[in-house]
Coordinates of C-alpha atoms (C1' of nucleotides) in Angstrom, one line a residue:
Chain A
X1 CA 140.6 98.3 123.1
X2 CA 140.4 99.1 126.7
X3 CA 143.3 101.6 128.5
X4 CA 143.7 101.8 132.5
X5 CA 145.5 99.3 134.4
X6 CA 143.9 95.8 135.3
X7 CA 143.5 95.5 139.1
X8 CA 142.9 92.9 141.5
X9 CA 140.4 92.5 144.0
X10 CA 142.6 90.0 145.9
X11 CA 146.2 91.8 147.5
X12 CA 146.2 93.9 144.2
X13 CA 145.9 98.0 144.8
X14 CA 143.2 99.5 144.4
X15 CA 141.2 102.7 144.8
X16 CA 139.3 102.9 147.7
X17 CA 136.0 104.4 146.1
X18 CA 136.3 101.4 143.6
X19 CA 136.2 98.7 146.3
X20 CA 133.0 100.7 148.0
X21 CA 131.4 100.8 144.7
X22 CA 131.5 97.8 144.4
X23 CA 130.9 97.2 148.1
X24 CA 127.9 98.9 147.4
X25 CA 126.6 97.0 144.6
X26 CA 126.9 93.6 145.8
X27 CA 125.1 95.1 148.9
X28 CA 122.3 96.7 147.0
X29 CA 122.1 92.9 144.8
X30 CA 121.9 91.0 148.6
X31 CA 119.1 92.8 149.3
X32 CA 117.1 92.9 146.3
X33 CA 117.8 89.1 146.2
X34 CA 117.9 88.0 150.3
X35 CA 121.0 86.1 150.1
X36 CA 122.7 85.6 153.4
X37 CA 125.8 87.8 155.0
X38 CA 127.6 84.0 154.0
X39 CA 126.8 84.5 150.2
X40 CA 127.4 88.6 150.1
X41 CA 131.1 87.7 151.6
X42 CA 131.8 85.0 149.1
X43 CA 130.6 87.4 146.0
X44 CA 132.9 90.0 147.2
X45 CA 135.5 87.4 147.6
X46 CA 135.4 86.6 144.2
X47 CA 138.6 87.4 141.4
X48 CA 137.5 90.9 140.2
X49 CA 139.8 92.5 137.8
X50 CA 138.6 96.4 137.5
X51 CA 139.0 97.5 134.0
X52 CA 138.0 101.1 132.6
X53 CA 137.1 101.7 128.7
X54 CA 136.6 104.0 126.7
X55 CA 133.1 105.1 125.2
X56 CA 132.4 103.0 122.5
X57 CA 134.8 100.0 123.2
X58 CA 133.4 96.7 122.9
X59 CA 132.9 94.4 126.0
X60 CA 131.4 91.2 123.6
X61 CA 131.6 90.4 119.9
X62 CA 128.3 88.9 118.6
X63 CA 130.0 85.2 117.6
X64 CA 132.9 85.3 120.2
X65 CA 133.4 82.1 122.8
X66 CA 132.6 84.2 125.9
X67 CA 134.9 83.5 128.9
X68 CA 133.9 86.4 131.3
X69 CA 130.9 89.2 133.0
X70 CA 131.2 92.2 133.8
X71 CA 129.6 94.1 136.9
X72 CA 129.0 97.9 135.5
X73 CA 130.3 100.2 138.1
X74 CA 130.0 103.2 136.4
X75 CA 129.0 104.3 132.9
X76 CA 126.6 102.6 130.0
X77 CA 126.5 100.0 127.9
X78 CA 123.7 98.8 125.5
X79 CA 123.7 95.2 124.0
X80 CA 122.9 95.7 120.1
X81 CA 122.3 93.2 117.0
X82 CA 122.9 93.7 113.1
X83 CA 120.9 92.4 110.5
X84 CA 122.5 91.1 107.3
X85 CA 121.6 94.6 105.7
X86 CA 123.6 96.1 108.5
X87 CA 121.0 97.6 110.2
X88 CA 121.1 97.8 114.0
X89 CA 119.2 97.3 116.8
X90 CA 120.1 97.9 120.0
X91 CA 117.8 95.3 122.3
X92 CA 119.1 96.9 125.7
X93 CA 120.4 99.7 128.1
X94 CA 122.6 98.5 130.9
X95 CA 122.7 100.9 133.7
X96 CA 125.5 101.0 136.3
X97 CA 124.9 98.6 139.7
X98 CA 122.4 96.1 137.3
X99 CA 124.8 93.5 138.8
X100 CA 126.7 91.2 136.4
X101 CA 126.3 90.3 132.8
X102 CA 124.8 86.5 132.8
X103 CA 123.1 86.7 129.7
X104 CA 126.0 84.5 128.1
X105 CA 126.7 82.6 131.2
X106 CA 126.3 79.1 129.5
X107 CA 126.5 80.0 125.8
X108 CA 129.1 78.7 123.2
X109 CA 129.1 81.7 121.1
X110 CA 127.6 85.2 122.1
X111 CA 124.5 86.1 120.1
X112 CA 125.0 90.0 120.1
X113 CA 127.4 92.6 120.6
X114 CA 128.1 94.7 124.2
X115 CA 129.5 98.0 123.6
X116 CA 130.0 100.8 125.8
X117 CA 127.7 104.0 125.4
X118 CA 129.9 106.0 127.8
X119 CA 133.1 105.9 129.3
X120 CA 132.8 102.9 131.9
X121 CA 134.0 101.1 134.4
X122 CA 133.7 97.6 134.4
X123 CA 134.2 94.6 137.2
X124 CA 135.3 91.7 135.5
X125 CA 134.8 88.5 136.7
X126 CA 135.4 84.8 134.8
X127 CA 132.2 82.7 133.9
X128 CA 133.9 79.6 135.9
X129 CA 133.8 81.9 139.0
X130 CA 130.4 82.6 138.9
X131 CA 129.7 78.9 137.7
X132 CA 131.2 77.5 140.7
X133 CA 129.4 80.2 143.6
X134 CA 126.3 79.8 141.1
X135 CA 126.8 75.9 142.0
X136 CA 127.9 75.7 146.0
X137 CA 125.2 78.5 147.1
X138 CA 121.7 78.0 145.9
X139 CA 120.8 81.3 147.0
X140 CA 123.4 83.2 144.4
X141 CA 122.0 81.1 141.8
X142 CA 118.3 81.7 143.0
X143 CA 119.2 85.6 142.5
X144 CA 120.8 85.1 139.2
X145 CA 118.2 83.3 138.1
X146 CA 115.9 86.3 139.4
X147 CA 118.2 88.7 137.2
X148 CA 117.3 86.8 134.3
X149 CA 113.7 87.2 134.7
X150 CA 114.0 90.6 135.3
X151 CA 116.0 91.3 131.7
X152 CA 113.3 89.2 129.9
X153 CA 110.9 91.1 131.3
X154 CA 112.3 94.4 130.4
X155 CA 112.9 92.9 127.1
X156 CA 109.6 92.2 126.4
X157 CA 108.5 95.4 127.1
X158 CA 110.6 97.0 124.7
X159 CA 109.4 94.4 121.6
X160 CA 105.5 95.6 123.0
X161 CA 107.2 99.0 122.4
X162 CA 108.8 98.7 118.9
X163 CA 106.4 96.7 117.4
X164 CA 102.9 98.6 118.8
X165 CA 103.5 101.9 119.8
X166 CA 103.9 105.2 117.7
X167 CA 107.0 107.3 117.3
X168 CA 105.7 109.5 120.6
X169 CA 104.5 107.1 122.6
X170 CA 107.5 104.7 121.9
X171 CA 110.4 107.8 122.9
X172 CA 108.0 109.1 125.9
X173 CA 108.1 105.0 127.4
X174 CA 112.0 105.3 126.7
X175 CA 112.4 108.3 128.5
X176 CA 109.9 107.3 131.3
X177 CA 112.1 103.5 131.5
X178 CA 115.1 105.1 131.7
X179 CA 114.5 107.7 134.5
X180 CA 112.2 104.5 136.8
X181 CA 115.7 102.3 136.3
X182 CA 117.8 105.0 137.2
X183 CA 115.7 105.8 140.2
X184 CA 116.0 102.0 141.2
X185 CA 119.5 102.3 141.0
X186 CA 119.6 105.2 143.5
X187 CA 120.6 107.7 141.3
X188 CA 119.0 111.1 142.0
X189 CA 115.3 110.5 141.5
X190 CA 112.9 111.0 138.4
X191 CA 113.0 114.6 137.3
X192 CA 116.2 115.0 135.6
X193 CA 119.3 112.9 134.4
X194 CA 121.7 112.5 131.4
X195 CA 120.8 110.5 128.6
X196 CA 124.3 109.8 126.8
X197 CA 123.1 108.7 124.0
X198 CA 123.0 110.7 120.0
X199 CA 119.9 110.5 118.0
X200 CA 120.7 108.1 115.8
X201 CA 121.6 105.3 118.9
X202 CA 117.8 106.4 120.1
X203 CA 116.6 105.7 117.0
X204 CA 118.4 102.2 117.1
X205 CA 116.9 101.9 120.4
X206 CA 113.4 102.4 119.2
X207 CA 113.3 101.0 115.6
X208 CA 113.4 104.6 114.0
X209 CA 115.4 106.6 112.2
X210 CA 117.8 109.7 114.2
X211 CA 115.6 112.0 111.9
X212 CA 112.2 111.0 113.1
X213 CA 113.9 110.8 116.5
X214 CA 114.6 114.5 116.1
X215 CA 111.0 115.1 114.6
X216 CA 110.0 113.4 117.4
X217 CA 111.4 114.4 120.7
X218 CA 110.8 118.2 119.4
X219 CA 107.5 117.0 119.6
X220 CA 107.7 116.4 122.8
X221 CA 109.8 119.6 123.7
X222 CA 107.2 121.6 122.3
X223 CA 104.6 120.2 123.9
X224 CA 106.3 120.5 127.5
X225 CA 106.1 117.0 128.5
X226 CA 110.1 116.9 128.6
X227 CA 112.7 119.2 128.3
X228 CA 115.9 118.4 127.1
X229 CA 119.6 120.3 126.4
X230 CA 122.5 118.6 125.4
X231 CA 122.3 114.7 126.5
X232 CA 120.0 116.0 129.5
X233 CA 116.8 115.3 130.1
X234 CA 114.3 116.4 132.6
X235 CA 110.9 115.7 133.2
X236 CA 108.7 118.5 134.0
X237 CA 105.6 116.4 134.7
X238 CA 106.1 113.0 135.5
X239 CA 102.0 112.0 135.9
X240 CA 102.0 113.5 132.5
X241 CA 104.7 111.9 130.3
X242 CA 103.7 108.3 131.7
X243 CA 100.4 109.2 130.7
X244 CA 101.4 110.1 127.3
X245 CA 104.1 107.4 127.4
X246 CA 101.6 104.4 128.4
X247 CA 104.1 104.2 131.0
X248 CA 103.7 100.9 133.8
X249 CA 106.6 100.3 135.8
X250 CA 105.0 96.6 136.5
X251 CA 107.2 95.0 134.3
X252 CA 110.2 96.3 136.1
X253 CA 109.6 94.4 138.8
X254 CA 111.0 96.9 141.3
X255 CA 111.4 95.4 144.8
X256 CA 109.0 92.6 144.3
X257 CA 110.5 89.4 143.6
X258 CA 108.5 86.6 145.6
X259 CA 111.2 85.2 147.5
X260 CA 109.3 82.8 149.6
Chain B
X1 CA 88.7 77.5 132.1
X2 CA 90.1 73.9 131.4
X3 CA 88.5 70.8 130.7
X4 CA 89.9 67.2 131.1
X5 CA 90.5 65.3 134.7
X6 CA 93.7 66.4 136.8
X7 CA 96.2 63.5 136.5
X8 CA 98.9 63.4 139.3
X9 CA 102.2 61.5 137.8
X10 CA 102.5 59.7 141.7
X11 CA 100.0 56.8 142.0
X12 CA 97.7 58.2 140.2
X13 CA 96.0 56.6 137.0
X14 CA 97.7 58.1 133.8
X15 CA 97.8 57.3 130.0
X16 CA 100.4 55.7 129.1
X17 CA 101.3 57.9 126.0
X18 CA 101.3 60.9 128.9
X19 CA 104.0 59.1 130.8
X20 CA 106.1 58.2 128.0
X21 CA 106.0 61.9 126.2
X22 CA 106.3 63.4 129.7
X23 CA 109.3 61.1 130.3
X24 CA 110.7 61.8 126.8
X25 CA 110.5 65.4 127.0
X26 CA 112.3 65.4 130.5
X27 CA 115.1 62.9 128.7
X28 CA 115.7 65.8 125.6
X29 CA 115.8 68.5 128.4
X30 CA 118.6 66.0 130.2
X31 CA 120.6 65.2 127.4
X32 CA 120.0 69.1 126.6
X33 CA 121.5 70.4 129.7
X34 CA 123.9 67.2 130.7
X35 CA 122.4 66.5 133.7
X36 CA 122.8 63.2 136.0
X37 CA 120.6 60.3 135.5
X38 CA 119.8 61.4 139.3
X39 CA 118.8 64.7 138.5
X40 CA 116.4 62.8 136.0
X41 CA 114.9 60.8 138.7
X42 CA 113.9 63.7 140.5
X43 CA 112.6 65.4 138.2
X44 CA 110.4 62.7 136.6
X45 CA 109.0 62.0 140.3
X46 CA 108.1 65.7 140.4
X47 CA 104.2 66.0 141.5
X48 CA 102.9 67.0 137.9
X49 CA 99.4 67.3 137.2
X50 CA 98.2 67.1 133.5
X51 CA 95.7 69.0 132.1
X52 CA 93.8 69.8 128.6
X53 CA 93.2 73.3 128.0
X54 CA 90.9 74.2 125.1
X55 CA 92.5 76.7 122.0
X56 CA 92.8 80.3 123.3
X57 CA 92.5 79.0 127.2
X58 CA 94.4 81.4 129.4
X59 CA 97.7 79.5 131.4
X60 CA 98.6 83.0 132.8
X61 CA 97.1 86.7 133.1
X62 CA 99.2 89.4 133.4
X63 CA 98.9 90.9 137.2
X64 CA 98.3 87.8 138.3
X65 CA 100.4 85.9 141.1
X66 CA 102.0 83.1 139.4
X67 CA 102.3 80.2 141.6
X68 CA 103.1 76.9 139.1
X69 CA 104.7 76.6 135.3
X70 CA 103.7 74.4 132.8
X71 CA 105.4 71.6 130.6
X72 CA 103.7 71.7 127.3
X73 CA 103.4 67.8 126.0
X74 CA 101.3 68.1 123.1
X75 CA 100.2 72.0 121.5
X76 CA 101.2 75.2 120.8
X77 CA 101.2 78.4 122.7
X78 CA 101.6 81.6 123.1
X79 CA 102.8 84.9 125.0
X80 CA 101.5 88.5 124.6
X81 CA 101.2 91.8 126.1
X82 CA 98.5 94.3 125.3
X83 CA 99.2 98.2 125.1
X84 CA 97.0 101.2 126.8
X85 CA 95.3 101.5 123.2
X86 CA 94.6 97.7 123.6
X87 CA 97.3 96.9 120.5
X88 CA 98.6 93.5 121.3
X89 CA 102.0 92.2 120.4
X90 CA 102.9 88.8 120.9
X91 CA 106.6 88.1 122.7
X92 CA 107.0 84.6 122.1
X93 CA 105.4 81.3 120.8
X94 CA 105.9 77.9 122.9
X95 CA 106.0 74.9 121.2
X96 CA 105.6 71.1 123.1
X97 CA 108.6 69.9 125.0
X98 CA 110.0 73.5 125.6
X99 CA 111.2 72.6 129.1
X100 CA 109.2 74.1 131.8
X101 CA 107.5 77.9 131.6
X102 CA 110.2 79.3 134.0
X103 CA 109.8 83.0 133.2
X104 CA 107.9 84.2 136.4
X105 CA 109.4 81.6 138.8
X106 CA 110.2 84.1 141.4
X107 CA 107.9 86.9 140.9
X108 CA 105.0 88.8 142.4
X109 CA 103.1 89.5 139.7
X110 CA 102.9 88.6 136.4
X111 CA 104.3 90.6 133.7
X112 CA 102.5 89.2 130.2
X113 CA 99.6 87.1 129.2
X114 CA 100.1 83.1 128.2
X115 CA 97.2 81.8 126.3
X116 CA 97.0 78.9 124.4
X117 CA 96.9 78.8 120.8
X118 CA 95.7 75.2 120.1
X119 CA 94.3 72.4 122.2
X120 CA 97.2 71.5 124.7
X121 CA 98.0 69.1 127.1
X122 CA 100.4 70.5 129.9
X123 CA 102.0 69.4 132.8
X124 CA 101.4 71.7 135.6
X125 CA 103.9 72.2 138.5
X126 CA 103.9 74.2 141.4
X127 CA 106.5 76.9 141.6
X128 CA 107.0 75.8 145.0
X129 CA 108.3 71.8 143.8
X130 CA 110.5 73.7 140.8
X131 CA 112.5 75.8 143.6
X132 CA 112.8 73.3 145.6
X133 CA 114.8 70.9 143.1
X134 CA 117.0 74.3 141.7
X135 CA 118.0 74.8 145.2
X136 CA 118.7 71.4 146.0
X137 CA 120.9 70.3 142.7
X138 CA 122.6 72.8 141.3
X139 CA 123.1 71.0 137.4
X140 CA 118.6 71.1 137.6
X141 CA 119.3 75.1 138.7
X142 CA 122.2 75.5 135.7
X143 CA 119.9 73.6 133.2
X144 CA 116.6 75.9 133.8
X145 CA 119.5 79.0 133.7
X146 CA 120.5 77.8 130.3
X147 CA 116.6 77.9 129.0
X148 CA 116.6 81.1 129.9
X149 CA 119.8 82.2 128.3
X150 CA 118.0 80.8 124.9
X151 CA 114.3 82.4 126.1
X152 CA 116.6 86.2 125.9
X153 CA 118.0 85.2 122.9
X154 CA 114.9 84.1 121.0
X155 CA 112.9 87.5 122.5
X156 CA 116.5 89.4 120.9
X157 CA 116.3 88.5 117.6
X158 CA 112.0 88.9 117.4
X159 CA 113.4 92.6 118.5
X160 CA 115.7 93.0 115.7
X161 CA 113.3 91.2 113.4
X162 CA 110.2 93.5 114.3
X163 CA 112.6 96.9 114.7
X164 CA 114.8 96.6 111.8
X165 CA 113.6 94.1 108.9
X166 CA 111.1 95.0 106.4
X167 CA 107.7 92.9 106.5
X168 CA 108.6 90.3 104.1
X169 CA 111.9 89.5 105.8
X170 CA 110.4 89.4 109.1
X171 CA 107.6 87.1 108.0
X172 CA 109.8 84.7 106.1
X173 CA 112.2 85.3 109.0
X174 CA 109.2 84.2 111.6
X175 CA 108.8 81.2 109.2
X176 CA 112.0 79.8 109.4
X177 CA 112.5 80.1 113.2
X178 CA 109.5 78.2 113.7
X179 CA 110.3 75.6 110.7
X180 CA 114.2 75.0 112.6
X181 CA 112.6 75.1 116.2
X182 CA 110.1 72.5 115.4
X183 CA 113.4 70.7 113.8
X184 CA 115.3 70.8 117.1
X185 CA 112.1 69.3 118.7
X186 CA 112.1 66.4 116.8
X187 CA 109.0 66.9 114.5
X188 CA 109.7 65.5 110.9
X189 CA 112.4 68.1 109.6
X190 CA 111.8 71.2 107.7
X191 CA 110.4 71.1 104.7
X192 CA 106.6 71.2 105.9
X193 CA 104.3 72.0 108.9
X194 CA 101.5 73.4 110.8
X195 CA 100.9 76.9 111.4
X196 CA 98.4 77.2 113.6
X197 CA 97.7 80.7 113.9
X198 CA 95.5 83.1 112.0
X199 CA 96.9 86.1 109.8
X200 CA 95.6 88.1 113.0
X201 CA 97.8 86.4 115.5
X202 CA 100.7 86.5 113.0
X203 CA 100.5 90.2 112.8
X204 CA 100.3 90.2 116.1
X205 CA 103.7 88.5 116.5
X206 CA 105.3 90.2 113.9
X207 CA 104.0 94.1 114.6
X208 CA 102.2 94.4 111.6
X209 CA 98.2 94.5 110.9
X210 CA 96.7 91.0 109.2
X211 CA 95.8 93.1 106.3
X212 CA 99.2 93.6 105.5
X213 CA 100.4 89.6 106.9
X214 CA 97.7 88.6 104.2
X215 CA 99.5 90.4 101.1
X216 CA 102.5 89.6 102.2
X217 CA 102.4 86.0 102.8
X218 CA 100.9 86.2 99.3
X219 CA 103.8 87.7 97.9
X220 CA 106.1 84.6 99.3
X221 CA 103.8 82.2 98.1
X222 CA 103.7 84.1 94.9
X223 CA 107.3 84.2 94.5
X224 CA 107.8 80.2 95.5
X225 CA 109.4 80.9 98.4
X226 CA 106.7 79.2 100.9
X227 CA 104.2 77.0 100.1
X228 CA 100.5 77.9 101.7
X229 CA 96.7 75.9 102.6
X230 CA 95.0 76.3 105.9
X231 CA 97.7 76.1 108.2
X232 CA 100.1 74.3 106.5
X233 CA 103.4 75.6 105.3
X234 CA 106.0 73.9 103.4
X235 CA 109.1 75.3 102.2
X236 CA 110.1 74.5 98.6
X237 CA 114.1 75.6 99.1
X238 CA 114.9 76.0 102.5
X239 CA 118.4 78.0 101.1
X240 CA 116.0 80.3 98.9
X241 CA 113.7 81.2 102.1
X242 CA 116.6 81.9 104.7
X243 CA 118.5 83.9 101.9
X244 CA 115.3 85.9 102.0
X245 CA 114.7 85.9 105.7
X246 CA 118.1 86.8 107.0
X247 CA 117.8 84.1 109.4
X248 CA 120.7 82.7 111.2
X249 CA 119.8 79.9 113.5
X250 CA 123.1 80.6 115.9
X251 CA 120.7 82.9 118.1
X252 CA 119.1 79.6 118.9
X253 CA 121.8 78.2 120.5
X254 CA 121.0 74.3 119.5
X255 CA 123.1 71.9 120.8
X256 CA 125.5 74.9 121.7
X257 CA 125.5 75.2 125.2
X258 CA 129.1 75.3 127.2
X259 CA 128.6 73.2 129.9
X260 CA 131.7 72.9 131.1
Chain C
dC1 C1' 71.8 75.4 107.3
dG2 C1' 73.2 79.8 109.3
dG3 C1' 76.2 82.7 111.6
dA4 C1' 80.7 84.0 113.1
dA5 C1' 85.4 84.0 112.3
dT6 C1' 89.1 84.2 108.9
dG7 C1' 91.0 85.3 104.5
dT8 C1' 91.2 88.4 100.3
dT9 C1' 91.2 92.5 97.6
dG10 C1' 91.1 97.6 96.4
dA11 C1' 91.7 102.5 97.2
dA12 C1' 92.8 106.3 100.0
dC13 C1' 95.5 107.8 103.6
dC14 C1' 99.3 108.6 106.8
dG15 C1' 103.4 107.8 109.7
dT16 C1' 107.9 107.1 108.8
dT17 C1' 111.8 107.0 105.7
dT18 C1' 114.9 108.8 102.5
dC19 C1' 117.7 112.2 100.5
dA20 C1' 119.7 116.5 100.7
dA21 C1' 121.3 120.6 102.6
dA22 C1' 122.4 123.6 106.3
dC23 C1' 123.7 124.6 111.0
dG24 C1' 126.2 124.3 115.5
dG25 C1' 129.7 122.9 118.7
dA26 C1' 134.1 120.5 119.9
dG27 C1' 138.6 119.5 118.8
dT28 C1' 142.8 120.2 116.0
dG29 C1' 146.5 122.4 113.7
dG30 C1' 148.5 126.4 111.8
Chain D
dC1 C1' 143.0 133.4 117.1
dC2 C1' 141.1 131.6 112.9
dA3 C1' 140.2 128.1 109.6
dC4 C1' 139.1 123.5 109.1
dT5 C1' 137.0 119.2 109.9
dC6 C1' 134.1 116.0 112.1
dC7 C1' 130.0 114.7 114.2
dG8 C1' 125.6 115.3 115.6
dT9 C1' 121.4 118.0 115.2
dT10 C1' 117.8 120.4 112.5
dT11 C1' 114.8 121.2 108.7
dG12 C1' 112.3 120.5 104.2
dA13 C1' 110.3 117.9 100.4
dA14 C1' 109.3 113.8 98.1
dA15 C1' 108.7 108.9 98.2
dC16 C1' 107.3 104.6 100.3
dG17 C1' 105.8 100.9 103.2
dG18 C1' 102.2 99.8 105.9
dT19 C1' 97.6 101.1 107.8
dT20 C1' 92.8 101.9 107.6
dC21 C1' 88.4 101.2 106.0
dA22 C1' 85.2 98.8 103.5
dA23 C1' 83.3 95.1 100.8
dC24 C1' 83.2 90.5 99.7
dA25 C1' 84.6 85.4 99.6
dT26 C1' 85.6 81.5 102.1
dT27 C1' 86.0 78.3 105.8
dC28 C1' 84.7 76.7 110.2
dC29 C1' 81.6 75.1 113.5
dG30 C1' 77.5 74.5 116.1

DNA sequence: CGGAATGTTGAACCGTTTCAAACGGAGTGG
DNA sequence: CCACTCCGTTTGAAACGGTTCAACATTCCG
């Protein structure tokens, strides 16, 4: 299922751009969350085990006992559900840096499926790790909890998406999420990035089909609000796609959790 | 905006049937998350104030600066977003006893509307109180962590239900979820209960016009799958209607939480 | 009792799906 | 290098599910 070798945080080798990564990370989640120097060293401290997969491997079975996270340091994943007539829907996009997996932090069984949308790779960490900093410093669990919000928000947004906007104005609000998170994440800024995802995974994304997808983001092409070759994307006009998208990075909740 | 007398829990006059529900719910959420009989104490001597809101009352307004969460004792309600075009969608419905409204504990602005959909009576607490215990015991910080692990997995499967099922799965599919989360809560099981909302609102849940709820609600009563007057439901065959729904309670997570 | 909100029904319409066929690019093996 | 396959994209035509609009019935509530 997944190939490259496990490595250890602790007196294991490693590759020194791994350890800044995820340096970097942990660093970018202190700040977003104002935990102290105290709490940034004991999240770094914790038992990592860097894993890479392969595009399309599955991190979490929908029904499995789930035992560990994992802190995306490079690549995507997108958390998806089946119906019993085997239709899909993919409820989110996890971006590289969105710090760790809690969603099935306390959960007997998992309720959907991870898989990975691009080659990745992934910090592991065990639940009882995170259980136990979550536990000793309020401040971790105070971000964690913040995390949580965050996802629930951004899920919300996508069910106001699916259920009342059109074809357009549903793949414009994709394309418009996608580029804000991947600003956040420091990633180049807005105007252009890679969208590794096919038609039909957008149309899973969205509640369509990959054919009205197609229909649809020709659409767009043709109307200049986003150009697009291969898996890339830019945005020509970004006033204007938002616009068209009914686009409100509110929900977000970029750099303003009250922390008080 | 409300009507009814503020009622603080500490030396302050009270019905008894407030106290006892208040202290009941508060017990269900204990047993719920395993916390310690002194993690109970402190959260029953918590400065509550209760208050009566009127049917279709605001609790929150998206944009606003939320600064205390509700316990609802007695009612229903109900949380939406509205679109640029001013198409609403409804993200989630509360039902009495569901734990505290923890979604926009530590943020800036609000991200969704709360209204309620019946009379309610709710138990207001100030975000400041709720942080306060979360930092200071970490099982009352792990409990509120678990409600939200079940909030995202609720919101998942209204995202699968509104992207991917056709409208008379998704409405029989709405139908059960409420008939087995009104079972958890300890209302008289199953087979029968109110549905307090109009066609409208259900539409508004389930991304479809009330035109459309109204023919196909007919259909299911039509087809002796539900039972229909006023607001009443009851459900002949419970194995008939989740056949038809698709519905799996497992995304629910009840009585399935690792605690360990 | 009267007026407003909600539920019900029909007919026309339209956005999206379905099915089918063709096209292009990447990778593989001969 | 070509032939071949696989996968994803593109396009067209027909069908369908759900919407829209409009009219009317019913219930709720002051």
């Amino acid at each position: 299922m997944w190939c490259g070798v496990a490595l250890h945080l602790q007196g294991c080798i490693l590759k020194n751009s791994d350890i800044s990564s995820l340096v970097r990370m942990i660093d970018r989640f202190a700040i977003h969350a104002q935990i102290s120097s105290g709490d940034r060293e004991a999240l770094l401290e914790l038992p990592y085990t860097l894993r890479s997969f392969e595009a399309g491997s599955y991190l979490m079975r929908d029904g499995d006992a789930p035992h560990q996270c994992g802190l995306i340091i490079s690549g995507l994943a997108y958390r998806h559900k089946v119906s019993g007539e085997g239709q899909r829907q993919i409820v989110a996009i996890q971006l590289p840096g969105e710090v760790f997996d809690l969603q099935q932090l306390y959960v007997a069984a998992a309720d959907h499926n991870v898989q990975t949308l691009t080659r990745c790779e992934i910090a592991i960490i065990s639940h009882r790790a995170l259980r136990k900093i979550a536990a000793e410093r309020p401040a971790v669990a105070h971000a964690f909890f913040a995390t949580m919000i965050a996802e629930l928000s951004m899920t919300r947004e996508w069910m106001l998406n699916i259920g009342r906007r059109d074809a357009r104005t549903r793949l414009a609000h994709f394309l418009c999420e996608f580029a804000a998170r991947l600003d956040r994440q420091g990633c180049p800024p807005g105007q252009a990035y890679e969208l590794p995802m096919t038609q039909e995974q957008l149309g899973d994304a969205l509640g369509l089909t990959a054919v009205h997808i197609n229909r649809t983001l020709r659409g767009l092409v043709q109307d200049g609000l986003v150009e697009h070759d291969k898996r890339g994307v830019t945005i020509p006009d970004w006033g204007l796609l938002v616009r068209e998208a009914d686009f409100n990075s509110r929900y977000l909740h970029i750099g303003a959790f009250d922390n008080a």
